[in-house]
């Protein structure tokens, strides 16, 4: 897929204060579904049955005369999500290049949105901001799925149900790699819920229905078709359905239904030059989401399989040189210590099958390995010297191998995640480099999180940035970065020049390093 410009690829959450909508986004349940449908939804919840469309109404239907029956059936499981968080500075001020004299002028007069102290040396106080998103209930006991970016950094999360009832929610677990989060509410009554469908069975041209809370306007439905499948945007595990159903800001985390009332996608992003829908929206495929949700529900975190190899796609020239019938498969370029090496895999092997499924390329292998349970043995077929070899590989856990796992996990080489200058940093591994879309040979520190009240946030650093130099010296570990900071302080400098790379593009940033008195 052609690379998408970052300014055009937008997540579809919304800021309530920016839009000035306040509580205008009420669900307005009574205007959309009948009392009979509401009663049926509650009875289904009490019987622990998912909401679904009438099979007689959708069987063999090519073009529905109306989506009204489908909306009425599944709407009670769709929710509005409002999050509250503290931001270091208000938004909306003018933007100037770093070092511009206009930036200093507006900062001196305390213009909103400009970093630094206001009149009299007083800093701009942190402010609370509300953000809006969507979600859907997947169990009668209150588990709710949404996008991770909807709730990331939130201090408070409130769920508004279709009935108008509001409940606080807690985060059960989240996965930034697929932008999925699982929430939980405690309700005295059973909650209407929906189930996941098989996204692999969705065909280009199939009708779909998107429900959510666009632009804070409250419950809204839009219809369209599946425009494309297997879209890859930026992550290792991406598997998006593209749709022309209208998706706008505030739809983040909302469900994409098929005509049977099953969730086949989670609305996540749009491609847009202006921030509004132009008919190119992306929903993370339900087969990816359901696997992540199952792990979050059981463990509170993901537990992906890890093979332990470095791989590259097989080109036609390579296939011809190796005597392969086609360029399918994943070429093994290196086998460091890990599960694959223990099973006898070698550099130069071409992986053609994993756990009974054909391997088309490196992307399909990475996804299949990630979906496989860690700690279990799987059969891997490799082509070696023109002959197939069957290896039994007991998969490790990727999060532990990368140093991102939970308690008891082994840190990545050079140390695990650490907080430095308001940033949570971790060493850049080849696997993370591939996930971030940069060279596997790049070395540095990945920014996992940035404190919104820190100087790093004021300088524009964000999660996903890669720090490759500090003080004009390469850094590959947190210890090396701390050493550069100490050197700058010992030299009496108040700031340190840091080289970051975002989407492969380099940029120098001067970060304050002076110790607080």
Short mmCIF file of C-alpha atoms in Angstrom, two decimals:
data_model
loop_
_atom_site.label_atom_id
_atom_site.label_comp_id
_atom_site.label_asym_id
_atom_site.label_seq_id
_atom_site.Cartn_x
_atom_site.Cartn_y
_atom_site.Cartn_z
CA UNK A 1 0.00 0.00 0.00
CA UNK A 2 1.23 3.47 -0.82
CA UNK A 3 2.56 5.31 2.22
CA UNK A 4 0.10 7.76 3.73
CA UNK A 5 1.16 11.25 4.70
CA UNK A 6 0.93 11.65 8.51
CA UNK A 7 -0.98 14.93 8.26
CA UNK A 8 -3.65 13.16 6.22
CA UNK A 9 -4.02 10.04 8.37
CA UNK A 10 -6.11 11.03 11.38
CA UNK A 11 -7.45 9.14 14.34
CA UNK A 12 -11.12 9.82 14.80
CA UNK A 13 -11.47 10.97 18.39
CA UNK A 14 -12.66 14.47 19.21
CA UNK A 15 -12.00 17.18 21.80
CA UNK A 16 -15.24 18.31 23.37
CA UNK A 17 -13.98 21.69 24.57
CA UNK A 18 -12.52 22.54 21.19
CA UNK A 19 -15.80 21.78 19.48
CA UNK A 20 -17.78 23.59 22.13
CA UNK A 21 -20.43 20.87 22.15
CA UNK A 22 -20.53 20.14 25.86
CA UNK A 23 -23.42 17.80 26.57
CA UNK A 24 -25.02 18.22 23.16
CA UNK A 25 -24.06 14.67 22.34
CA UNK A 26 -26.79 12.92 24.33
CA UNK A 27 -27.73 9.54 22.96
CA UNK A 28 -31.41 10.48 22.51
CA UNK A 29 -32.47 6.86 22.88
CA UNK A 30 -36.19 7.43 22.86
CA UNK A 31 -36.16 9.02 19.43
CA UNK A 32 -34.41 6.17 17.64
CA UNK A 33 -35.68 2.80 18.83
CA UNK A 34 -39.06 1.56 19.93
CA UNK A 35 -39.89 0.51 23.49
CA UNK A 36 -40.37 -3.03 22.13
CA UNK A 37 -36.83 -3.08 20.75
CA UNK A 38 -35.45 -1.72 24.05
CA UNK A 39 -37.29 -4.45 25.93
CA UNK A 40 -35.96 -7.11 23.56
CA UNK A 41 -32.42 -5.81 24.02
CA UNK A 42 -32.74 -5.99 27.82
CA UNK A 43 -34.19 -9.50 27.65
CA UNK A 44 -31.28 -10.59 25.48
CA UNK A 45 -28.85 -9.13 28.02
CA UNK A 46 -30.61 -10.88 30.89
CA UNK A 47 -30.31 -14.15 28.96
CA UNK A 48 -26.63 -13.42 28.19
CA UNK A 49 -27.36 -13.38 24.45
CA UNK A 50 -25.72 -10.95 22.00
CA UNK A 51 -27.80 -8.53 19.98
CA UNK A 52 -28.08 -9.41 16.30
CA UNK A 53 -30.11 -8.74 13.22
CA UNK A 54 -33.10 -10.82 12.22
CA UNK A 55 -31.57 -13.50 9.96
CA UNK A 56 -34.74 -13.64 7.86
CA UNK A 57 -34.39 -9.92 7.12
CA UNK A 58 -30.82 -10.17 5.81
CA UNK A 59 -30.63 -13.61 4.24
CA UNK A 60 -29.75 -13.33 0.57
CA UNK A 61 -30.18 -9.55 0.62
CA UNK A 62 -27.94 -7.75 -1.87
CA UNK A 63 -28.96 -4.16 -1.21
CA UNK A 64 -31.02 -3.49 1.93
CA UNK A 65 -34.04 -1.31 1.50
CA UNK A 66 -33.31 0.20 4.91
CA UNK A 67 -30.82 -0.18 7.76
CA UNK A 68 -33.44 0.85 10.32
CA UNK A 69 -34.13 -2.65 11.64
CA UNK A 70 -30.42 -3.37 11.99
CA UNK A 71 -29.82 -0.07 13.81
CA UNK A 72 -32.71 -0.76 16.16
CA UNK A 73 -31.33 -4.19 17.00
CA UNK A 74 -27.70 -3.33 17.76
CA UNK A 75 -27.82 0.32 18.89
CA UNK A 76 -28.37 -0.46 22.61
CA UNK A 77 -24.84 -1.91 22.78
CA UNK A 78 -23.13 1.21 21.36
CA UNK A 79 -21.81 3.76 23.86
CA UNK A 80 -20.40 7.27 24.02
CA UNK A 81 -17.11 7.68 25.88
CA UNK A 82 -16.03 10.92 27.55
CA UNK A 83 -12.54 11.16 29.02
CA UNK A 84 -11.07 13.86 31.23
CA UNK A 85 -7.36 14.57 31.39
CA UNK A 86 -4.95 17.32 32.40
CA UNK A 87 -3.10 19.12 29.63
CA UNK A 88 -0.11 21.30 30.33
CA UNK A 89 -1.25 24.22 28.19
CA UNK A 90 -4.38 25.28 26.32
CA UNK A 91 -4.51 24.84 22.58
CA UNK A 92 -5.45 27.27 19.88
CA UNK A 93 -2.53 29.70 19.85
CA UNK A 94 -0.54 30.53 16.73
CA UNK A 95 2.22 28.19 15.61
CA UNK A 96 5.71 29.49 14.83
CA UNK A 97 8.97 27.77 13.95
CA UNK A 98 11.19 27.00 16.91
CA UNK A 99 13.39 29.98 17.77
CA UNK A 100 11.14 32.45 15.97
CA UNK A 101 11.09 35.95 17.55
CA UNK A 102 7.30 35.89 17.22
CA UNK A 103 7.23 32.84 19.47
CA UNK A 104 9.13 34.77 22.16
CA UNK A 105 6.86 37.81 21.74
CA UNK A 106 3.63 35.86 22.20
CA UNK A 107 5.10 33.80 25.04
CA UNK A 108 6.17 36.93 26.91
CA UNK A 109 2.60 38.19 26.81
CA UNK A 110 1.17 34.85 27.92
CA UNK A 111 -0.69 34.13 24.69
CA UNK A 112 -2.68 30.84 25.06
CA UNK A 113 -0.95 27.89 23.47
CA UNK A 114 2.58 29.33 23.65
CA UNK A 115 5.03 27.57 25.99
CA UNK A 116 6.85 29.34 28.76
CA UNK A 117 5.98 31.83 31.50
CA UNK A 118 3.30 34.48 31.19
CA UNK A 119 3.28 38.02 32.60
CA UNK A 120 5.11 38.39 35.87
CA UNK A 121 6.94 35.14 35.37
CA UNK A 122 3.86 33.05 36.06
CA UNK A 123 3.50 29.88 34.03
CA UNK A 124 0.30 28.94 32.27
CA UNK A 125 -1.50 26.57 34.67
CA UNK A 126 -2.50 23.09 33.53
CA UNK A 127 -6.07 22.77 32.33
CA UNK A 128 -8.55 19.91 32.20
CA UNK A 129 -9.78 18.81 28.81
CA UNK A 130 -12.59 16.51 27.74
CA UNK A 131 -12.25 14.16 24.77
CA UNK A 132 -14.98 12.20 23.04
CA UNK A 133 -15.02 8.76 21.50
CA UNK A 134 -17.19 5.74 20.94
CA UNK A 135 -17.23 2.10 21.97
CA UNK A 136 -19.40 -0.99 22.22
CA UNK A 137 -20.36 -3.48 24.92
CA UNK A 138 -19.21 -7.08 24.37
CA UNK A 139 -20.60 -8.77 27.49
CA UNK A 140 -23.61 -8.48 29.76
CA UNK A 141 -21.32 -7.90 32.76
CA UNK A 142 -19.92 -4.66 31.37
CA UNK A 143 -16.79 -5.17 29.24
CA UNK A 144 -16.45 -2.43 26.61
CA UNK A 145 -14.12 -2.16 23.60
CA UNK A 146 -12.77 1.12 22.25
CA UNK A 147 -9.59 2.58 20.75
CA UNK A 148 -6.54 3.00 22.96
CA UNK A 149 -6.02 6.58 21.77
CA UNK A 150 -9.51 7.46 23.06
CA UNK A 151 -8.58 6.72 26.68
CA UNK A 152 -4.79 7.15 26.58
CA UNK A 153 -3.70 9.53 29.35
CA UNK A 154 -7.22 9.90 30.74
CA UNK A 155 -7.73 10.59 34.44
CA UNK A 156 -11.46 9.83 34.33
CA UNK A 157 -13.56 7.79 31.90
CA UNK A 158 -17.34 8.03 31.72
CA UNK A 159 -19.58 5.79 29.63
CA UNK A 160 -22.93 7.02 28.36
CA UNK A 161 -25.22 4.22 27.29
CA UNK A 162 -27.92 4.35 24.66
CA UNK A 163 -30.53 4.51 27.42
CA UNK A 164 -28.92 7.69 28.77
CA UNK A 165 -27.44 5.96 31.83
CA UNK A 166 -23.90 7.05 32.73
CA UNK A 167 -21.31 4.95 34.55
CA UNK A 168 -17.62 5.40 35.35
CA UNK A 169 -15.26 2.96 33.67
CA UNK A 170 -11.87 1.51 34.53
CA UNK A 171 -9.19 0.31 32.12
CA UNK A 172 -8.77 -3.46 32.09
CA UNK A 173 -5.95 -3.41 29.57
CA UNK A 174 -4.78 -1.72 26.40
CA UNK A 175 -2.63 -2.48 23.39
CA UNK A 176 -1.07 0.52 21.61
CA UNK A 177 0.18 -1.75 18.81
CA UNK A 178 -3.37 -2.34 17.56
CA UNK A 179 -4.90 0.76 19.18
CA UNK A 180 -7.33 -1.39 21.20
CA UNK A 181 -8.43 -0.83 24.79
CA UNK A 182 -10.74 -2.86 27.03
CA UNK A 183 -12.81 -1.07 29.66
CA UNK A 184 -15.11 -2.31 32.45
CA UNK A 185 -18.15 -0.80 34.12
CA UNK A 186 -20.09 -2.11 37.10
CA UNK A 187 -23.81 -2.18 36.43
CA UNK A 188 -26.61 -3.53 38.57
CA UNK A 189 -28.48 -4.62 35.43
CA UNK A 190 -27.24 -6.84 32.65
CA UNK A 191 -26.11 -4.78 29.66
CA UNK A 192 -27.10 -5.37 26.03
CA UNK A 193 -24.04 -6.45 24.06
CA UNK A 194 -22.90 -7.48 20.58
CA UNK A 195 -20.50 -10.13 19.34
CA UNK A 196 -17.56 -10.17 16.96
CA UNK A 197 -17.99 -11.54 13.45
CA UNK A 198 -15.42 -13.03 11.09
CA UNK A 199 -13.68 -10.12 9.35
CA UNK A 200 -11.89 -12.54 7.01
CA UNK A 201 -15.25 -13.42 5.48
CA UNK A 202 -16.00 -9.78 4.63
CA UNK A 203 -15.76 -9.16 0.89
CA UNK A 204 -15.07 -5.97 -0.98
CA UNK A 205 -18.50 -4.59 -1.83
CA UNK A 206 -20.31 -5.97 1.24
CA UNK A 207 -22.63 -3.55 3.01
CA UNK A 208 -21.52 -2.28 6.43
CA UNK A 209 -22.96 0.00 9.10
CA UNK A 210 -20.89 2.35 11.30
CA UNK A 211 -22.33 3.55 14.61
CA UNK A 212 -20.83 6.07 17.01
CA UNK A 213 -20.66 9.62 18.30
CA UNK A 214 -19.23 11.80 15.49
CA UNK A 215 -18.19 15.33 16.45
CA UNK A 216 -19.92 14.98 19.81
CA UNK A 217 -23.35 15.09 18.19
CA UNK A 218 -24.54 11.94 19.91
CA UNK A 219 -25.62 8.62 18.48
CA UNK A 220 -25.28 8.49 14.70
CA UNK A 221 -25.44 5.83 12.00
CA UNK A 222 -23.79 5.79 8.58
CA UNK A 223 -23.71 3.08 5.95
CA UNK A 224 -21.36 2.12 3.15
CA UNK A 225 -19.48 -0.83 1.76
CA UNK A 226 -16.19 -2.56 2.39
CA UNK A 227 -13.93 -0.67 -0.02
CA UNK A 228 -10.79 -2.75 0.51
CA UNK A 229 -9.32 -5.35 2.84
CA UNK A 230 -5.95 -6.00 4.49
CA UNK A 231 -4.95 -2.34 4.53
CA UNK A 232 -1.68 -1.60 6.32
CA UNK A 233 -1.21 1.88 7.80
CA UNK A 234 1.74 2.06 10.18
CA UNK A 235 1.94 -0.89 12.57
CA UNK A 236 3.27 -4.43 12.50
CA UNK A 237 -0.13 -5.98 13.24
CA UNK A 238 -2.24 -3.70 11.05
CA UNK A 239 -5.16 -5.37 9.26
CA UNK A 240 -7.69 -2.70 8.41
CA UNK A 241 -10.94 -2.85 6.52
CA UNK A 242 -11.33 0.26 4.38
CA UNK A 243 -14.87 1.62 4.13
CA UNK A 244 -16.69 4.55 2.59
CA UNK A 245 -19.20 4.67 5.45
CA UNK A 246 -18.95 8.19 6.87
CA UNK A 247 -16.52 8.19 9.80
CA UNK A 248 -15.61 11.45 11.54
CA UNK A 249 -13.91 12.63 14.71
CA UNK A 250 -15.66 11.08 17.68
CA UNK A 251 -16.27 7.79 15.86
CA UNK A 252 -13.02 6.34 17.27
CA UNK A 253 -13.65 3.01 18.93
CA UNK A 254 -17.13 2.62 17.47
CA UNK A 255 -18.25 -0.64 15.80
CA UNK A 256 -18.50 -1.46 12.11
CA UNK A 257 -21.32 -3.98 11.64
CA UNK A 258 -22.13 -6.42 8.87
CA UNK A 259 -25.76 -7.05 7.93
CA UNK A 260 -25.98 -9.86 10.49
CA UNK A 261 -25.34 -7.38 13.32
CA UNK A 262 -21.84 -8.69 14.01
CA UNK A 263 -18.89 -6.40 14.67
CA UNK A 264 -16.34 -6.92 11.89
CA UNK A 265 -14.25 -3.81 12.61
CA UNK A 266 -13.42 -1.06 15.09
CA UNK A 267 -13.47 2.40 13.50
CA UNK A 268 -10.06 3.95 14.05
CA UNK A 269 -8.77 6.36 11.42
CA UNK A 270 -9.61 8.34 8.31
CA UNK A 271 -7.59 9.56 5.36
CA UNK A 272 -8.41 13.24 5.01
CA UNK A 273 -6.75 16.49 3.93
CA UNK A 274 -9.19 18.58 5.99
CA UNK A 275 -10.09 16.54 9.08
CA UNK A 276 -13.51 15.50 7.76
CA UNK A 277 -14.75 12.36 6.09
CA UNK A 278 -14.02 12.05 2.39
CA UNK A 279 -15.14 8.44 2.19
CA UNK A 280 -11.85 6.77 3.13
CA UNK A 281 -12.10 5.31 6.61
CA UNK A 282 -10.29 2.45 8.32
CA UNK A 283 -11.58 -0.09 10.83
CA UNK A 284 -9.25 -2.52 12.57
CA UNK A 285 -10.39 -6.02 11.55
CA UNK A 286 -12.39 -7.88 14.19
CA UNK A 287 -10.23 -11.01 13.95
CA UNK A 288 -7.28 -8.95 15.18
CA UNK A 289 -9.32 -7.09 17.80
CA UNK A 290 -11.03 -10.17 19.23
CA UNK A 291 -7.69 -11.91 19.82
CA UNK A 292 -6.29 -8.84 21.60
CA UNK A 293 -9.48 -8.39 23.64
CA UNK A 294 -9.38 -12.03 24.75
CA UNK A 295 -5.83 -11.59 26.06
CA UNK A 296 -6.60 -8.25 27.73
CA UNK A 297 -9.63 -9.75 29.40
CA UNK A 298 -7.71 -12.78 30.67
CA UNK A 299 -4.31 -11.27 31.48
CA UNK A 300 -4.73 -7.46 31.41
CA UNK A 301 -2.02 -7.34 28.72
CA UNK A 302 -1.12 -8.93 25.40
CA UNK A 303 0.90 -12.13 25.22
CA UNK A 304 2.05 -12.50 21.63
CA UNK A 305 4.12 -15.33 20.27
CA UNK A 306 7.81 -14.77 19.46
CA UNK A 307 9.77 -16.80 16.93
CA UNK A 308 13.14 -15.07 17.33
CA UNK A 309 14.33 -14.52 13.76
CA UNK A 310 15.22 -11.65 11.47
CA UNK A 311 13.43 -11.91 8.15
CA UNK A 312 12.96 -10.25 4.78
CA UNK A 313 10.66 -10.73 1.80
CA UNK A 314 11.66 -13.13 -0.95
CA UNK A 315 12.19 -11.28 -4.23
CA UNK A 316 11.81 -12.91 -7.67
CA UNK A 317 15.61 -12.85 -8.08
CA UNK A 318 16.10 -14.55 -4.74
CA UNK A 319 13.46 -17.16 -5.57
CA UNK A 320 15.20 -17.93 -8.86
CA UNK A 321 18.61 -18.20 -7.18
CA UNK A 322 17.22 -20.53 -4.50
CA UNK A 323 15.29 -22.65 -6.96
CA UNK A 324 11.91 -21.80 -5.41
CA UNK A 325 8.73 -22.20 -7.41
CA UNK A 326 7.54 -18.70 -6.40
CA UNK A 327 8.64 -15.70 -4.34
CA UNK A 328 6.30 -16.58 -1.48
CA UNK A 329 7.65 -16.99 2.04
CA UNK A 330 9.95 -15.18 4.44
CA UNK A 331 13.72 -15.39 4.14
CA UNK A 332 15.55 -15.85 7.46
CA UNK A 333 18.50 -13.46 7.56
CA UNK A 334 19.64 -14.03 11.13
CA UNK A 335 18.81 -16.40 13.99
CA UNK A 336 19.86 -14.95 17.35
CA UNK A 337 19.44 -16.86 20.58
CA UNK A 338 15.78 -17.74 20.95
CA UNK A 339 13.06 -20.28 20.09
CA UNK A 340 13.94 -20.60 16.39
CA UNK A 341 17.62 -21.22 17.09
CA UNK A 342 16.74 -23.81 19.70
CA UNK A 343 14.61 -25.60 17.08
CA UNK A 344 17.47 -25.68 14.55
CA UNK A 345 16.45 -22.89 12.21
CA UNK A 346 19.29 -21.34 10.19
CA UNK A 347 20.02 -18.16 8.30
CA UNK A 348 19.11 -18.75 4.65
CA UNK A 349 16.04 -20.84 5.43
CA UNK A 350 12.85 -19.68 3.75
CA UNK A 351 9.77 -20.04 5.97
CA UNK A 352 6.90 -21.22 3.78
CA UNK A 353 4.40 -22.47 6.37
CA UNK A 354 3.65 -21.61 9.99
CA UNK A 355 1.31 -23.64 12.19
CA UNK A 356 -0.39 -25.19 9.19
CA UNK A 357 -0.93 -21.94 7.28
CA UNK A 358 0.92 -20.77 4.18
CA UNK A 359 3.31 -17.84 4.67
CA UNK A 360 2.95 -15.29 1.85
CA UNK A 361 5.50 -12.71 3.02
CA UNK A 362 7.15 -11.24 6.12
CA UNK A 363 4.06 -9.27 7.10
CA UNK A 364 1.83 -12.34 7.13
CA UNK A 365 4.42 -14.28 9.14
CA UNK A 366 4.75 -11.55 11.77
CA UNK A 367 0.98 -11.40 12.20
CA UNK A 368 0.55 -15.16 12.38
CA UNK A 369 3.33 -15.53 14.95
CA UNK A 370 1.85 -12.72 17.04
CA UNK A 371 -1.56 -14.39 17.04
CA UNK A 372 -0.10 -17.74 18.14
CA UNK A 373 -0.02 -18.44 21.90
CA UNK A 374 3.37 -18.19 23.55
CA UNK A 375 4.77 -21.28 25.23
CA UNK A 376 3.21 -23.71 22.75
CA UNK A 377 4.99 -25.77 20.08
CA UNK A 378 4.07 -25.08 16.45
CA UNK A 379 5.20 -26.68 13.19
CA UNK A 380 7.25 -24.44 10.93
CA UNK A 381 8.11 -25.57 7.41
CA UNK A 382 11.26 -24.11 5.85
CA UNK A 383 12.89 -24.60 2.48
CA UNK A 384 16.55 -25.50 2.97
CA UNK A 385 18.86 -26.40 0.07
CA UNK A 386 15.81 -26.85 -2.13
CA UNK A 387 14.09 -29.30 0.22
CA UNK A 388 11.34 -28.76 2.82
CA UNK A 389 12.26 -29.22 6.48
CA UNK A 390 9.71 -29.43 9.29
CA UNK A 391 10.76 -27.83 12.58
CA UNK A 392 8.91 -27.85 15.89
CA UNK A 393 9.33 -24.44 17.54
CA UNK A 394 8.18 -23.65 21.06
CA UNK A 395 7.30 -19.98 20.81
CA UNK A 396 8.52 -17.43 23.32
CA UNK A 397 6.65 -14.29 24.36
CA UNK A 398 7.36 -11.22 22.30
CA UNK A 399 6.70 -8.68 25.08
CA UNK A 400 9.35 -10.31 27.27
CA UNK A 401 11.83 -10.52 24.41
CA UNK A 402 11.36 -6.80 23.75
CA UNK A 403 11.38 -5.84 27.41
CA UNK A 404 7.79 -4.53 27.30
CA UNK A 405 6.12 -7.31 29.26
CA UNK A 406 4.55 -7.10 32.68
CA UNK A 407 5.99 -8.05 36.04
CA UNK A 408 8.63 -10.74 35.81
CA UNK A 409 9.51 -9.91 32.21
CA UNK A 410 13.12 -9.91 31.09
CA UNK A 411 14.37 -6.46 30.14
CA UNK A 412 15.55 -5.76 26.62
CA UNK A 413 19.26 -5.59 25.96
CA UNK A 414 20.61 -2.38 27.41
CA UNK A 415 17.83 -2.04 29.97
CA UNK A 416 14.02 -1.80 30.01
CA UNK A 417 11.79 1.25 29.92
CA UNK A 418 12.86 4.22 32.06
CA UNK A 419 11.65 7.75 32.68
CA UNK A 420 14.06 10.50 31.63
CA UNK A 421 13.28 14.22 31.20
CA UNK A 422 9.54 13.54 31.28
CA UNK A 423 9.74 10.75 28.69
CA UNK A 424 9.33 7.00 29.05
CA UNK A 425 12.10 5.50 26.93
CA UNK A 426 13.13 2.02 25.83
CA UNK A 427 15.98 0.75 23.63
CA UNK A 428 15.11 0.40 19.95
CA UNK A 429 15.13 -3.28 18.98
CA UNK A 430 15.05 -4.57 15.38
CA UNK A 431 11.47 -5.72 15.96
CA UNK A 432 10.39 -2.29 17.19
CA UNK A 433 12.23 -0.68 14.28
CA UNK A 434 10.24 -2.81 11.84
CA UNK A 435 7.03 -1.87 13.66
CA UNK A 436 7.87 1.83 13.46
CA UNK A 437 8.74 1.58 9.79
CA UNK A 438 12.43 2.44 10.09
CA UNK A 439 15.58 0.51 9.25
CA UNK A 440 16.15 -2.59 11.36
CA UNK A 441 19.76 -1.42 11.70
CA UNK A 442 18.81 1.88 13.34
CA UNK A 443 19.86 2.21 16.97
CA UNK A 444 18.56 4.59 19.59
CA UNK A 445 15.81 5.03 22.19
CA UNK A 446 12.09 4.83 21.46
CA UNK A 447 9.80 7.36 23.15
CA UNK A 448 6.89 5.33 24.54
CA UNK A 449 5.16 8.13 26.47
CA UNK A 450 5.62 11.85 27.10
CA UNK A 451 4.45 13.66 30.22
CA UNK A 452 2.13 16.40 28.86
CA UNK A 453 3.46 18.82 31.49
CA UNK A 454 7.13 18.22 30.61
CA UNK A 455 9.55 20.30 28.57
CA UNK A 456 9.78 17.41 26.11
CA UNK A 457 6.06 17.80 25.36
CA UNK A 458 6.51 21.55 24.93
CA UNK A 459 9.25 20.87 22.39
CA UNK A 460 6.90 18.64 20.42
CA UNK A 461 8.28 15.20 21.25
CA UNK A 462 5.70 12.44 21.01
CA UNK A 463 5.33 8.69 21.39
CA UNK A 464 7.00 6.90 18.50
CA UNK A 465 9.88 9.38 18.17
CA UNK A 466 13.36 7.82 18.15
CA UNK A 467 16.27 9.53 19.94
CA UNK A 468 19.49 8.61 18.12
CA UNK A 469 21.91 11.24 19.46
CA UNK A 470 22.28 13.33 22.59
CA UNK A 471 24.99 15.93 22.97
CA UNK A 472 26.04 15.04 19.41
CA UNK A 473 26.95 11.50 20.48
CA UNK A 474 25.05 8.30 19.62
CA UNK A 475 22.86 6.86 22.37
CA UNK A 476 21.47 3.33 22.40
CA UNK A 477 20.63 2.86 26.07
CA UNK A 478 19.00 4.93 28.81
CA UNK A 479 22.28 4.77 30.73
CA UNK A 480 24.10 6.44 27.84
CA UNK A 481 21.46 9.17 27.66
CA UNK A 482 21.76 9.81 31.40
CA UNK A 483 25.54 10.03 30.97
CA UNK A 484 25.13 12.70 28.26
CA UNK A 485 22.76 14.60 30.55
CA UNK A 486 25.28 14.47 33.40
CA UNK A 487 28.03 15.69 31.07
CA UNK A 488 25.91 18.64 29.97
CA UNK A 489 25.13 19.55 33.57
CA UNK A 490 28.77 19.27 34.61
CA UNK A 491 29.69 21.58 31.74
CA UNK A 492 27.22 24.14 33.11
CA UNK A 493 24.83 23.90 30.17
CA UNK A 494 21.12 24.41 30.69
CA UNK A 495 20.07 22.41 27.63
CA UNK A 496 21.27 19.54 25.49
CA UNK A 497 20.93 19.03 21.75
CA UNK A 498 19.01 15.86 20.94
CA UNK A 499 18.58 14.36 17.48
CA UNK A 500 15.22 12.66 16.99
CA UNK A 501 13.79 10.84 14.02
CA UNK A 502 10.09 10.83 13.27
CA UNK A 503 8.91 8.71 10.35
CA UNK A 504 12.59 8.52 9.36
CA UNK A 505 13.03 12.31 9.17
CA UNK A 506 15.72 13.85 11.44
CA UNK A 507 15.17 16.89 13.65
CA UNK A 508 17.30 18.49 16.36
CA UNK A 509 15.62 19.54 19.61
CA UNK A 510 17.18 21.38 22.54
CA UNK A 511 15.92 19.84 25.78
CA UNK A 512 16.41 21.57 29.15
CA UNK A 513 18.63 19.52 31.47
CA UNK A 514 19.27 21.98 34.31
CA UNK A 515 18.44 20.45 37.69
CA UNK A 516 15.57 22.04 39.59
CA UNK A 517 16.63 23.98 42.66
#
